[in-house]
Amino acid sequence: MNGTRGWCSLLDSQQRKVRQMIEQLQNSKAVIQSKDTSIQELKEKMAYLEAENLEMHDRMEHLIEKQVSHANFSTQTWAKTENLGR
């Protein structure tokens, strides 16, 4: 009888270890899924911010071009009035 009890005890111990390993794997899977979700959210935020950054860059270029063309126009107008005064 001691032999049978020993085997049963050993099997019970092995089953507990297997259950614990399965539980650890399930917990790890849940953590990985959560991190994957966070990564996906961050990727989406990055894409949005990159698009917004590009739009702002384009706006700044447009405004700078407007200022430069306005400054050139003002300089040309000033030069013409200077020549008229002579």
Short mmCIF file of C-alpha atoms in Angstrom, two decimals:
data_model
loop_
_atom_site.label_atom_id
_atom_site.label_comp_id
_atom_site.label_asym_id
_atom_site.label_seq_id
_atom_site.Cartn_x
_atom_site.Cartn_y
_atom_site.Cartn_z
CA MET A 1 0.00 0.00 0.00
CA ASN A 2 2.87 2.42 0.69
CA GLY A 3 4.00 2.01 -2.91
CA THR A 4 0.61 2.98 -4.27
CA ARG A 5 0.31 5.93 -1.91
CA GLY A 6 3.75 7.09 -2.94
CA TRP A 7 2.81 6.99 -6.63
CA CYS A 8 -0.47 8.77 -5.96
CA SER A 9 1.32 11.44 -3.95
CA LEU A 10 3.87 11.83 -6.73
CA LEU A 11 1.10 12.12 -9.35
CA ASP A 12 -0.76 14.69 -7.24
CA SER A 13 2.42 16.69 -6.86
CA GLN A 14 3.08 16.57 -10.62
CA GLN A 15 -0.52 17.59 -11.37
CA ARG A 16 -0.21 20.58 -9.02
CA LYS A 17 3.00 21.62 -10.75
CA VAL A 18 1.40 21.29 -14.17
CA ARG A 19 -1.62 23.35 -13.03
CA GLN A 20 0.70 26.02 -11.64
CA MET A 21 2.64 26.10 -14.91
CA ILE A 22 -0.60 26.42 -16.90
CA GLU A 23 -1.74 29.24 -14.63
CA GLN A 24 1.61 31.02 -15.04
CA LEU A 25 1.37 30.65 -18.82
CA GLN A 26 -2.17 32.05 -18.83
CA ASN A 27 -1.06 34.99 -16.68
CA SER A 28 1.90 35.61 -18.98
CA LYS A 29 -0.38 35.47 -22.01
CA ALA A 30 -2.71 38.04 -20.42
CA VAL A 31 0.24 40.34 -19.67
CA ILE A 32 1.54 39.99 -23.23
CA GLN A 33 -1.91 40.75 -24.68
CA SER A 34 -2.18 43.82 -22.48
CA LYS A 35 1.26 45.04 -23.57
CA ASP A 36 0.40 44.35 -27.22
CA THR A 37 -2.71 46.51 -26.81
CA SER A 38 -0.63 49.29 -25.24
CA ILE A 39 1.91 49.06 -28.06
CA GLN A 40 -0.84 49.29 -30.67
CA GLU A 41 -2.34 52.33 -28.94
CA LEU A 42 1.08 54.00 -28.84
CA LYS A 43 1.63 53.26 -32.54
CA GLU A 44 -1.71 54.88 -33.34
CA LYS A 45 -0.83 57.94 -31.23
CA MET A 46 2.55 58.19 -32.99
CA ALA A 47 0.92 58.04 -36.41
CA TYR A 48 -1.52 60.78 -35.40
CA LEU A 49 1.23 62.98 -33.98
CA GLU A 50 3.44 62.45 -37.03
CA ALA A 51 0.58 63.50 -39.30
CA GLU A 52 -0.12 66.52 -37.11
CA ASN A 53 3.57 67.42 -37.10
CA LEU A 54 3.71 67.22 -40.90
CA GLU A 55 0.63 69.43 -41.19
CA MET A 56 2.17 72.02 -38.84
CA HIS A 57 5.43 71.90 -40.80
CA ASP A 58 3.53 72.53 -44.04
CA ARG A 59 1.65 75.45 -42.45
CA MET A 60 4.88 76.99 -41.20
CA GLU A 61 6.46 76.67 -44.65
CA HIS A 62 3.41 78.32 -46.19
CA LEU A 63 3.50 81.19 -43.69
CA ILE A 64 7.24 81.69 -44.21
CA GLU A 65 6.77 81.75 -47.98
CA LYS A 66 3.97 84.32 -47.53
CA GLN A 67 6.19 86.49 -45.34
CA VAL A 68 9.11 86.26 -47.76
CA SER A 69 6.93 87.13 -50.76
CA HIS A 70 5.35 90.00 -48.80
CA ALA A 71 8.79 91.27 -47.76
CA ASN A 72 10.00 91.10 -51.36
CA PHE A 73 6.92 93.00 -52.52
CA SER A 74 7.46 95.67 -49.85
CA THR A 75 11.14 96.01 -50.77
CA GLN A 76 10.28 96.37 -54.46
CA THR A 77 7.60 98.95 -53.69
CA TRP A 78 10.01 100.90 -51.47
CA ALA A 79 12.68 100.81 -54.17
CA LYS A 80 10.22 102.12 -56.76
CA THR A 81 9.13 105.03 -54.52
CA GLU A 82 12.79 105.85 -53.84
CA ASN A 83 13.46 106.04 -57.59
CA LEU A 84 10.42 108.26 -58.10
CA GLY A 85 11.63 110.71 -55.48
CA ARG A 86 14.90 111.38 -57.34
#
